[in-house]
mmCIF file of C-alpha atoms in Angstrom:
data_model
loop_
_atom_site.group_PDB
_atom_site.id
_atom_site.type_symbol
_atom_site.label_atom_id
_atom_site.label_comp_id
_atom_site.label_asym_id
_atom_site.label_seq_id
_atom_site.Cartn_x
_atom_site.Cartn_y
_atom_site.Cartn_z
ATOM 1 C CA TYR C 1 -15.608 -8.156 -18.432
ATOM 2 C CA LEU C 2 -14.156 -4.665 -18.586
ATOM 3 C CA LEU C 3 -14.236 -2.265 -15.671
ATOM 4 C CA SER C 4 -14.292 1.489 -16.057
ATOM 5 C CA ASN C 5 -13.159 4.159 -13.598
ATOM 6 C CA ALA C 6 -16.816 4.708 -12.691
ATOM 7 C CA SER C 7 -17.520 1.032 -11.945
ATOM 8 C CA THR C 8 -18.530 -0.121 -8.469
ATOM 9 C CA ALA C 9 -17.207 -3.623 -9.161
ATOM 10 C CA LEU C 10 -13.579 -4.712 -9.086
ATOM 11 C CA GLY C 11 -12.024 -7.700 -10.723
ATOM 12 C CA VAL C 12 -8.672 -9.413 -10.847
ATOM 13 C CA GLY C 13 -7.983 -11.889 -13.596
ATOM 14 C CA ARG C 14 -7.425 -12.355 -17.285
ATOM 15 C CA THR C 15 -9.444 -12.517 -20.479
ATOM 16 C CA GLY C 16 -7.287 -13.545 -23.416
ATOM 17 C CA THR C 17 -4.302 -11.208 -23.321
ATOM 18 C CA ILE C 18 -6.067 -8.565 -21.223
ATOM 19 C CA ARG C 19 -5.107 -8.551 -17.536
ATOM 20 C CA PHE C 20 -7.190 -7.045 -14.757
ATOM 21 C CA TYR C 21 -5.545 -5.762 -11.565
ATOM 22 C CA ALA C 22 -7.413 -4.805 -8.420
ATOM 23 C CA GLY C 23 -6.328 -2.586 -5.575
ATOM 24 C CA LEU C 24 -7.647 -2.013 -2.079
ATOM 25 C CA ARG C 25 -6.659 1.013 -0.017
ATOM 26 C CA PHE C 26 -7.499 1.343 3.669
ATOM 27 C CA GLN C 27 -7.234 4.813 5.156
ATOM 28 C CA THR C 28 -6.231 6.042 8.610
ATOM 29 C CA ILE C 29 -4.803 2.812 10.008
ATOM 30 C CA ALA C 30 -4.338 3.543 13.727
ATOM 31 C CA VAL C 31 -1.462 1.121 14.340
ATOM 32 C CA PRO C 32 1.466 2.652 16.255
ATOM 33 C CA VAL C 33 5.025 2.728 14.944
ATOM 34 C CA ALA C 34 6.834 -0.598 15.456
ATOM 35 C CA ALA C 35 3.749 -2.380 16.791
ATOM 36 C CA THR C 36 3.904 -6.174 16.707
ATOM 37 C CA ILE C 37 1.222 -7.425 14.333
ATOM 38 C CA ASN C 38 -0.461 -10.503 15.828
ATOM 39 C CA SER C 39 -2.918 -10.963 12.986
ATOM 40 C CA ALA C 40 -4.261 -9.156 9.955
ATOM 41 C CA THR C 41 -7.146 -10.483 7.901
ATOM 42 C CA LEU C 42 -8.395 -9.131 4.604
ATOM 43 C CA THR C 43 -11.992 -10.223 3.978
ATOM 44 C CA ILE C 44 -13.341 -9.955 0.446
ATOM 45 C CA PHE C 45 -16.905 -10.863 -0.552
ATOM 46 C CA THR C 46 -16.729 -12.271 -4.063
ATOM 47 C CA GLY C 47 -19.545 -11.370 -6.403
ATOM 48 C CA GLY C 48 -18.638 -14.132 -8.790
ATOM 49 C CA LEU C 49 -15.863 -16.229 -10.277
ATOM 50 C CA VAL C 50 -14.867 -17.131 -13.811
ATOM 51 C CA GLY C 51 -12.489 -20.030 -14.386
ATOM 52 C CA THR C 52 -9.889 -21.117 -11.866
ATOM 53 C CA SER C 53 -8.469 -18.052 -10.175
ATOM 54 C CA ASP C 54 -4.927 -17.846 -8.842
ATOM 55 C CA VAL C 55 -4.247 -14.473 -7.208
ATOM 56 C CA ASN C 56 -1.150 -13.043 -5.520
ATOM 57 C CA ILE C 57 -1.784 -10.309 -2.968
ATOM 58 C CA TYR C 58 1.021 -7.851 -2.192
ATOM 59 C CA GLY C 59 1.154 -4.777 -0.010
ATOM 60 C CA ASN C 60 2.167 -1.462 -1.520
ATOM 61 C CA ASP C 61 5.587 -1.176 0.153
ATOM 62 C CA VAL C 62 5.409 2.533 1.018
ATOM 63 C CA ASP C 63 5.058 4.452 4.282
ATOM 64 C CA ASP C 64 1.663 5.996 3.459
ATOM 65 C CA ALA C 65 -0.245 4.626 0.457
ATOM 66 C CA ALA C 66 -1.536 7.314 -1.888
ATOM 67 C CA ALA C 67 -4.921 7.133 -3.595
ATOM 68 C CA TRP C 68 -5.001 5.131 -6.817
ATOM 69 C CA ALA C 69 -4.569 7.346 -9.858
ATOM 70 C CA ASP C 70 -3.916 6.977 -13.563
ATOM 71 C CA PRO C 71 -1.180 7.500 -14.619
ATOM 72 C CA GLY C 72 0.562 8.395 -11.346
ATOM 73 C CA ASN C 73 -0.297 5.522 -8.999
ATOM 74 C CA ARG C 74 -1.462 2.498 -10.962
ATOM 75 C CA ILE C 75 -2.024 -0.802 -9.179
ATOM 76 C CA LYS C 76 0.199 -2.811 -11.508
ATOM 77 C CA ASN C 77 3.130 -0.455 -10.780
ATOM 78 C CA ILE C 78 3.141 -0.602 -6.960
ATOM 79 C CA THR C 79 6.341 -1.298 -5.082
ATOM 80 C CA GLN C 80 5.484 -4.802 -3.918
ATOM 81 C CA THR C 81 6.224 -6.030 -0.412
ATOM 82 C CA SER C 82 8.525 -9.035 -0.201
ATOM 83 C CA ALA C 83 5.680 -10.699 1.717
ATOM 84 C CA VAL C 84 3.036 -12.121 -0.612
ATOM 85 C CA VAL C 85 -0.056 -14.248 -0.096
ATOM 86 C CA ASN C 86 -1.318 -16.561 -2.820
ATOM 87 C CA LYS C 87 -5.050 -17.375 -2.877
ATOM 88 C CA THR C 88 -6.530 -20.015 -5.147
ATOM 89 C CA ASP C 89 -9.515 -21.266 -3.117
ATOM 90 C CA TRP C 90 -12.026 -18.472 -3.727
ATOM 91 C CA THR C 91 -15.641 -19.205 -2.799
ATOM 92 C CA PRO C 92 -18.249 -17.473 -4.998
ATOM 93 C CA ASP C 93 -20.913 -15.276 -3.410
ATOM 94 C CA ASP C 94 -19.318 -15.506 0.029
ATOM 95 C CA ASP C 95 -16.765 -13.844 2.317
ATOM 96 C CA ASN C 96 -13.213 -14.971 1.551
ATOM 97 C CA ALA C 97 -10.748 -14.386 4.394
ATOM 98 C CA VAL C 98 -7.080 -13.921 3.509
ATOM 99 C CA ASP C 99 -4.346 -13.870 6.161
ATOM 100 C CA VAL C 100 -2.228 -10.797 5.328
ATOM 101 C CA THR C 101 -0.363 -10.666 8.661
ATOM 102 C CA THR C 102 3.114 -10.830 7.083
ATOM 103 C CA ILE C 103 2.251 -8.099 4.580
ATOM 104 C CA VAL C 104 0.892 -5.685 7.205
ATOM 105 C CA ALA C 105 3.822 -6.447 9.547
ATOM 106 C CA GLU C 106 6.290 -5.590 6.775
ATOM 107 C CA ILE C 107 4.583 -2.253 6.090
ATOM 108 C CA VAL C 108 4.276 -1.093 9.715
ATOM 109 C CA ALA C 109 7.927 -2.056 10.309
ATOM 110 C CA ARG C 110 9.021 0.538 7.735
ATOM 111 C CA ALA C 111 11.105 3.382 9.171
ATOM 112 C CA GLY C 112 8.627 5.960 7.836
ATOM 113 C CA TRP C 113 5.444 4.276 9.046
ATOM 114 C CA ALA C 114 3.255 6.443 11.327
ATOM 115 C CA SER C 115 -0.058 5.720 13.021
ATOM 116 C CA ASN C 116 -2.996 6.843 10.849
ATOM 117 C CA ASN C 117 -1.138 6.222 7.591
ATOM 118 C CA ASP C 118 -2.898 4.385 4.779
ATOM 119 C CA ILE C 119 -2.226 0.799 3.625
ATOM 120 C CA ALA C 120 -2.893 -0.526 0.126
ATOM 121 C CA PHE C 121 -2.928 -3.996 -1.382
ATOM 122 C CA GLY C 122 -2.499 -4.990 -5.010
ATOM 123 C CA LEU C 123 -4.151 -8.134 -6.348
ATOM 124 C CA PHE C 124 -2.392 -9.770 -9.303
ATOM 125 C CA ASN C 125 -3.573 -12.670 -11.447
ATOM 126 C CA ASN C 126 -1.349 -15.748 -11.883
ATOM 127 C CA ALA C 127 -3.756 -17.958 -13.849
ATOM 128 C CA ALA C 128 -2.648 -18.874 -17.356
ATOM 129 C CA GLY C 129 -6.164 -19.019 -18.805
ATOM 130 C CA ASP C 130 -9.270 -16.904 -18.589
ATOM 131 C CA SER C 131 -10.249 -16.221 -14.988
ATOM 132 C CA LEU C 132 -11.814 -13.484 -12.904
ATOM 133 C CA VAL C 133 -12.491 -12.836 -9.227
ATOM 134 C CA ASN C 134 -15.183 -10.166 -9.006
ATOM 135 C CA PHE C 135 -15.894 -8.139 -5.859
ATOM 136 C CA ALA C 136 -17.389 -4.832 -4.765
ATOM 137 C CA ALA C 137 -15.814 -1.416 -4.515
ATOM 138 C CA LEU C 138 -16.677 0.737 -1.501
ATOM 139 C CA GLU C 139 -19.305 2.602 -3.557
ATOM 140 C CA HIS C 140 -21.282 -0.544 -4.448
ATOM 141 C CA ALA C 141 -24.850 -0.337 -3.161
ATOM 142 C CA THR C 142 -25.650 -3.987 -2.421
ATOM 143 C CA ILE C 143 -22.473 -6.036 -1.933
ATOM 144 C CA THR C 144 -20.319 -5.843 1.197
ATOM 145 C CA GLU C 145 -17.007 -4.113 0.554
ATOM 146 C CA ALA C 146 -13.599 -5.506 1.528
ATOM 147 C CA ARG C 147 -12.614 -5.295 5.196
ATOM 148 C CA LEU C 148 -9.268 -5.301 6.978
ATOM 149 C CA ALA C 149 -8.987 -6.363 10.637
ATOM 150 C CA ILE C 150 -5.687 -5.948 12.486
ATOM 151 C CA THR C 151 -4.740 -7.106 15.990
ATOM 152 C CA TYR C 152 -1.445 -5.839 17.412
ATOM 153 C CA ASN C 153 0.638 -5.326 20.543
ATOM 154 C CA GLU C 154 2.166 -1.962 21.279
ATOM 155 C CA VAL C 155 5.948 -1.833 21.739
ATOM 156 C CA ALA C 156 5.625 -0.204 25.170
ATOM 157 C CA GLY C 157 3.874 -3.322 26.503
ATOM 158 C CA GLY C 158 0.468 -1.703 26.550
ATOM 159 C CA GLY C 159 -1.164 -5.080 25.944
ATOM 160 C CA ALA C 160 -3.003 -6.412 22.930
ATOM 161 C CA ARG C 161 -5.065 -3.891 21.001
ATOM 162 C CA SER C 162 -7.609 -5.002 18.444
ATOM 163 C CA PHE C 163 -8.751 -2.796 15.601
ATOM 164 C CA GLY C 164 -10.963 -3.455 12.613
ATOM 165 C CA PHE C 165 -10.823 -1.221 9.585
ATOM 166 C CA ILE C 166 -13.457 -1.058 6.875
ATOM 167 C CA PHE C 167 -12.667 -0.042 3.330
#
């Protein structure tokens, strides 16, 4: 299964020696500087699975994630957060929720973070054999795209604020 730049499907996995990386970028994240992240959930609707998938999810450890580009900003070359989430229990044709609280907290704690910056995640395959997790890009016409929901407290004690972001 090979994806082109024009594809509306994304996949992370491996076929033989070929590896597939997937990236998700969420724009204009209205989380204030130094906010305390209470929860962050990445929800991905899988379009299908091949084999037994073992995926590590990292944040792109930058202040404001740039758009994906080849050759300048390739998913496999991101600066990975020290926080990582491993997901092996993917459910086909269903929403799969992934707790990315530690990843988002690490990014918004960066000295250069500012409200309305962009956050990106890289999905990397760990499976030794052939495997693929397939899901929709934003442009896909019939499958729900990935979503990011963040709940945080402001530093100034403004109380809990809940925001949901859709990619």
